[in-house]
XYZ file of C-alpha atoms in Angstrom:
294
model
C 0.000 0.000 0.000
C 1.329 3.427 -0.984
C 0.633 6.601 0.965
C 1.666 9.881 -0.552
C 1.069 13.605 -0.486
C -0.370 14.336 -3.920
C 0.186 17.301 -6.197
C -3.063 18.657 -4.853
C -4.659 21.700 -6.453
C -7.687 23.779 -5.592
C -10.112 23.682 -8.503
C -12.693 25.911 -6.817
C -12.083 27.566 -3.464
C -15.468 27.609 -1.760
C -17.165 27.245 1.591
C -19.758 24.622 0.741
C -21.509 23.406 3.849
C -21.704 19.857 2.510
C -19.975 19.654 -0.864
C -20.753 16.377 -2.613
C -21.347 14.426 -5.803
C -18.588 15.378 -8.285
C -19.610 14.251 -11.783
C -17.825 14.817 -15.068
C -20.243 16.033 -17.742
C -18.450 14.915 -20.908
C -20.930 16.541 -23.280
C -20.123 19.982 -21.867
C -16.558 19.347 -20.633
C -17.317 20.460 -17.109
C -17.563 19.130 -13.595
C -20.899 19.196 -11.753
C -20.899 19.184 -7.961
C -23.361 20.143 -5.271
C -23.734 21.621 -1.815
C -26.414 19.439 -0.241
C -27.333 21.641 2.717
C -26.634 24.853 0.831
C -29.140 23.766 -1.854
C -26.757 24.597 -4.686
C -25.737 22.909 -7.924
C -22.286 24.058 -9.089
C -20.453 23.617 -12.366
C -16.792 24.174 -13.175
C -15.087 24.212 -16.576
C -11.366 23.518 -15.987
C -10.371 24.767 -19.455
C -11.782 28.259 -18.940
C -12.281 28.501 -15.194
C -15.957 29.346 -15.765
C -18.198 28.548 -12.811
C -21.961 28.576 -12.393
C -24.126 28.235 -9.298
C -27.796 27.273 -9.440
C -29.991 27.442 -6.350
C -32.533 24.707 -5.686
C -35.653 25.067 -3.576
C -34.827 21.956 -1.549
C -31.758 20.197 -0.228
C -30.178 18.436 -3.200
C -28.432 15.070 -2.851
C -27.108 14.670 -6.388
C -27.143 16.262 -9.842
C -26.343 14.308 -13.011
C -26.390 15.203 -16.715
C -29.247 13.960 -18.903
C -28.743 12.414 -22.331
C -31.180 14.938 -23.832
C -29.568 17.914 -22.090
C -30.283 19.433 -18.704
C -30.000 17.748 -15.336
C -31.644 15.121 -13.183
C -31.653 16.053 -9.484
C -32.082 13.875 -6.419
C -34.008 16.287 -4.179
C -35.450 16.105 -0.680
C -38.932 15.189 -1.908
C -37.975 13.040 -4.903
C -36.265 13.057 -8.280
C -36.778 15.975 -10.662
C -35.718 17.052 -14.128
C -34.411 20.350 -15.442
C -34.289 21.072 -19.140
C -31.182 22.362 -20.845
C -29.563 25.372 -19.228
C -29.492 28.757 -20.883
C -26.184 29.934 -22.279
C -26.162 33.280 -20.494
C -27.824 32.472 -17.187
C -26.729 30.327 -14.304
C -30.173 28.765 -14.110
C -32.042 25.889 -15.711
C -35.561 25.946 -17.103
C -38.394 23.462 -17.279
C -38.425 22.009 -13.771
C -40.722 19.023 -13.318
C -40.935 16.050 -11.002
C -40.042 12.638 -12.396
C -40.948 10.943 -9.114
C -42.191 12.754 -6.033
C -42.373 10.981 -2.680
C -41.989 13.415 0.238
C -41.322 11.687 3.549
C -41.099 13.718 6.775
C -37.595 13.702 8.235
C -36.010 12.196 5.106
C -33.854 13.731 2.397
C -32.021 12.707 -0.745
C -28.370 11.746 -0.681
C -25.880 10.364 -3.191
C -26.980 8.983 -6.576
C -25.324 7.457 -9.634
C -26.224 6.647 -13.228
C -25.922 2.960 -14.153
C -24.523 1.688 -17.467
C -28.088 1.305 -18.783
C -28.851 4.976 -18.109
C -31.053 4.446 -15.058
C -30.587 6.552 -11.918
C -29.839 4.760 -8.650
C -30.861 7.305 -6.034
C -30.253 7.114 -2.298
C -32.084 8.628 0.647
C -31.454 8.974 4.387
C -33.109 10.458 7.435
C -31.785 13.758 8.690
C -31.098 12.057 12.036
C -29.332 9.164 10.235
C -31.600 6.611 11.926
C -30.833 3.009 10.904
C -33.286 1.701 8.341
C -34.603 5.170 7.522
C -33.080 5.350 4.048
C -33.406 3.561 0.727
C -31.682 2.945 -2.569
C -34.013 3.029 -5.595
C -33.671 2.587 -9.358
C -35.460 5.086 -11.605
C -35.872 4.761 -15.348
C -36.214 7.642 -17.763
C -40.001 7.349 -17.770
C -40.196 7.540 -13.990
C -40.621 3.861 -13.138
C -39.268 3.278 -9.635
C -37.974 0.051 -8.095
C -36.715 -0.130 -4.520
C -33.363 -1.911 -4.501
C -32.557 -1.603 -0.777
C -35.036 -0.572 1.905
C -33.014 -0.898 5.108
C -30.329 1.770 4.769
C -29.030 4.368 7.219
C -26.898 6.708 5.066
C -27.035 5.727 1.395
C -23.777 6.862 -0.163
C -21.267 5.846 -2.834
C -22.582 3.777 -5.740
C -20.628 2.703 -8.817
C -20.155 -0.044 -11.365
C -17.178 -2.058 -12.574
C -15.938 -1.175 -16.084
C -17.698 -4.233 -17.540
C -20.932 -3.446 -15.658
C -21.087 -6.854 -14.000
C -20.447 -5.603 -10.443
C -21.971 -2.773 -8.431
C -20.215 -1.196 -5.446
C -22.180 0.456 -2.663
C -21.672 2.188 0.687
C -24.045 2.551 3.631
C -21.677 4.719 5.660
C -22.394 3.593 9.254
C -21.557 -0.016 8.322
C -17.970 1.104 7.599
C -18.068 -1.279 4.613
C -17.634 -1.006 0.900
C -19.935 -3.718 -0.436
C -20.117 -5.368 -3.841
C -23.081 -6.923 -5.661
C -23.492 -9.014 -8.785
C -25.509 -7.207 -11.475
C -28.184 -9.053 -13.441
C -27.785 -9.452 -17.199
C -30.403 -6.770 -17.862
C -28.788 -4.383 -15.358
C -32.016 -3.908 -13.445
C -31.255 -5.771 -10.215
C -28.385 -6.796 -7.957
C -27.763 -9.888 -5.816
C -25.056 -11.534 -3.729
C -24.178 -8.630 -1.463
C -20.797 -9.112 0.184
C -18.014 -7.062 1.721
C -15.230 -5.754 -0.471
C -13.452 -3.709 2.208
C -13.903 -2.641 5.823
C -12.756 0.781 6.991
C -11.075 0.310 10.341
C -11.943 2.288 13.473
C -10.171 5.639 13.553
C -9.735 5.879 9.770
C -12.980 7.722 9.130
C -16.236 6.678 7.486
C -16.643 5.588 3.867
C -18.582 8.162 1.855
C -18.656 8.649 -1.925
C -16.814 6.408 -4.367
C -15.729 6.102 -7.985
C -14.401 3.195 -10.039
C -11.389 3.567 -12.348
C -10.471 1.902 -15.634
C -8.578 -0.839 -13.785
C -11.700 -1.721 -11.801
C -10.244 -0.266 -8.597
C -12.568 1.524 -6.180
C -11.635 4.972 -4.849
C -13.361 5.897 -1.569
C -13.514 9.269 0.218
C -13.161 8.932 3.993
C -15.326 11.351 5.982
C -13.454 12.359 9.156
C -10.471 10.467 7.751
C -8.889 13.233 5.670
C -8.059 10.833 2.852
C -9.129 9.075 -0.316
C -8.260 5.394 -0.614
C -8.029 3.086 -3.626
C -8.970 -0.585 -3.265
C -8.244 -3.228 -5.879
C -11.079 -5.434 -7.216
C -10.008 -8.062 -4.667
C -10.429 -5.586 -1.807
C -6.739 -4.894 -1.173
C -5.860 -1.351 -0.120
C -3.111 -0.201 -2.485
C -3.141 3.595 -2.349
C -3.988 6.402 0.079
C -4.098 10.086 -0.799
C -3.879 12.247 2.294
C -5.715 15.575 2.243
C -5.535 18.824 4.227
C -9.279 18.728 4.914
C -10.710 16.217 7.370
C -14.069 15.738 5.633
C -13.702 14.711 1.998
C -17.076 13.479 0.796
C -16.737 12.007 -2.699
C -14.423 11.720 -5.692
C -14.675 11.347 -9.468
C -12.367 11.367 -12.470
C -12.694 14.210 -14.929
C -10.852 16.301 -17.452
C -10.509 15.641 -21.189
C -8.705 12.341 -20.622
C -10.454 11.400 -17.353
C -7.128 11.400 -15.521
C -7.769 14.116 -12.912
C -9.344 13.086 -9.608
C -11.802 15.693 -8.313
C -12.653 15.595 -4.600
C -15.503 17.390 -2.852
C -15.246 18.419 0.790
C -17.444 19.626 3.640
C -17.206 22.038 6.562
C -20.454 21.134 8.326
C -19.983 20.280 12.002
C -16.388 21.515 12.181
C -15.660 24.067 14.895
C -12.394 25.129 13.255
C -12.556 24.099 9.600
C -9.440 24.112 7.449
C -9.426 27.027 4.966
C -10.046 24.549 2.141
C -12.967 22.813 3.828
C -15.922 23.091 1.473
C -13.731 23.535 -1.605
C -13.482 21.418 -4.750
C -10.006 19.853 -4.904
C -8.257 18.080 -7.763
C -5.302 15.703 -8.075
C -4.059 15.946 -11.681
C -2.964 12.673 -13.241
C -4.129 10.564 -10.310
C -5.298 7.684 -12.500
C -7.641 6.853 -15.351
C -11.398 7.013 -14.987
C -14.252 5.484 -16.942
C -16.681 7.596 -18.960
C -19.949 7.908 -17.058
C -23.307 7.566 -18.843
C -25.879 10.339 -18.792
C -29.358 9.730 -17.402
C -31.615 8.337 -20.105
C -34.580 10.532 -19.365
């Protein structure tokens, strides 16, 4: 296992309360990331430095590009669609619910787009009560299937490069789990542990999978991002100046730059970079992520 201090750069210096969900939008050559509790969807174009900020009316757990343009958002009360954004305004038009299911005390959390273009959206209770969250699969026409219904804090979700495995994190378990994916991509079975985050190393949060099939995991309260091989062996640790990294994703024109979101919520003396979007150039090689087919 290799531990090193990376050539870390600050992509966007910010004070996001709960920065999350970095996603490379290949169609527009930009990174999308959110501030869950700040109810903001951010974009960043590394080639020009252009940034946009869009306010949402509810806490937002994830924002992903749509194949037809615009965004799909995992919001407090359900999953919604925005049509394509205007070129001169930092807003999106055409808001409408794809699936609305408000539940008192519950909010959206992390989400990911599967190889078949479906959205796998997580929820959790604000008090993080065990069993209060879910993981659901949504198709482009709004059909919803509950995948997991006994979750505390639904977090990182990702697929192996060949789409045959799905990785998933329910943070309080301290585990990174792996499932077998059905041939049609609509269901998962055979849940088992890939890796266990030891006491004192933080809590597993968001994840991404690289071209080698290795799983990169952000460690909340651990100040690090780890890479695990497909067999579950820890082979790399990137130490960070901020104690609460939340998620990571590869981006850039060649998908070689690792973007890392961070949070400052709950910290009495946050590091100056807490809440910023960080990047490690040349950290590895990512896999192109599909857009939501809806």
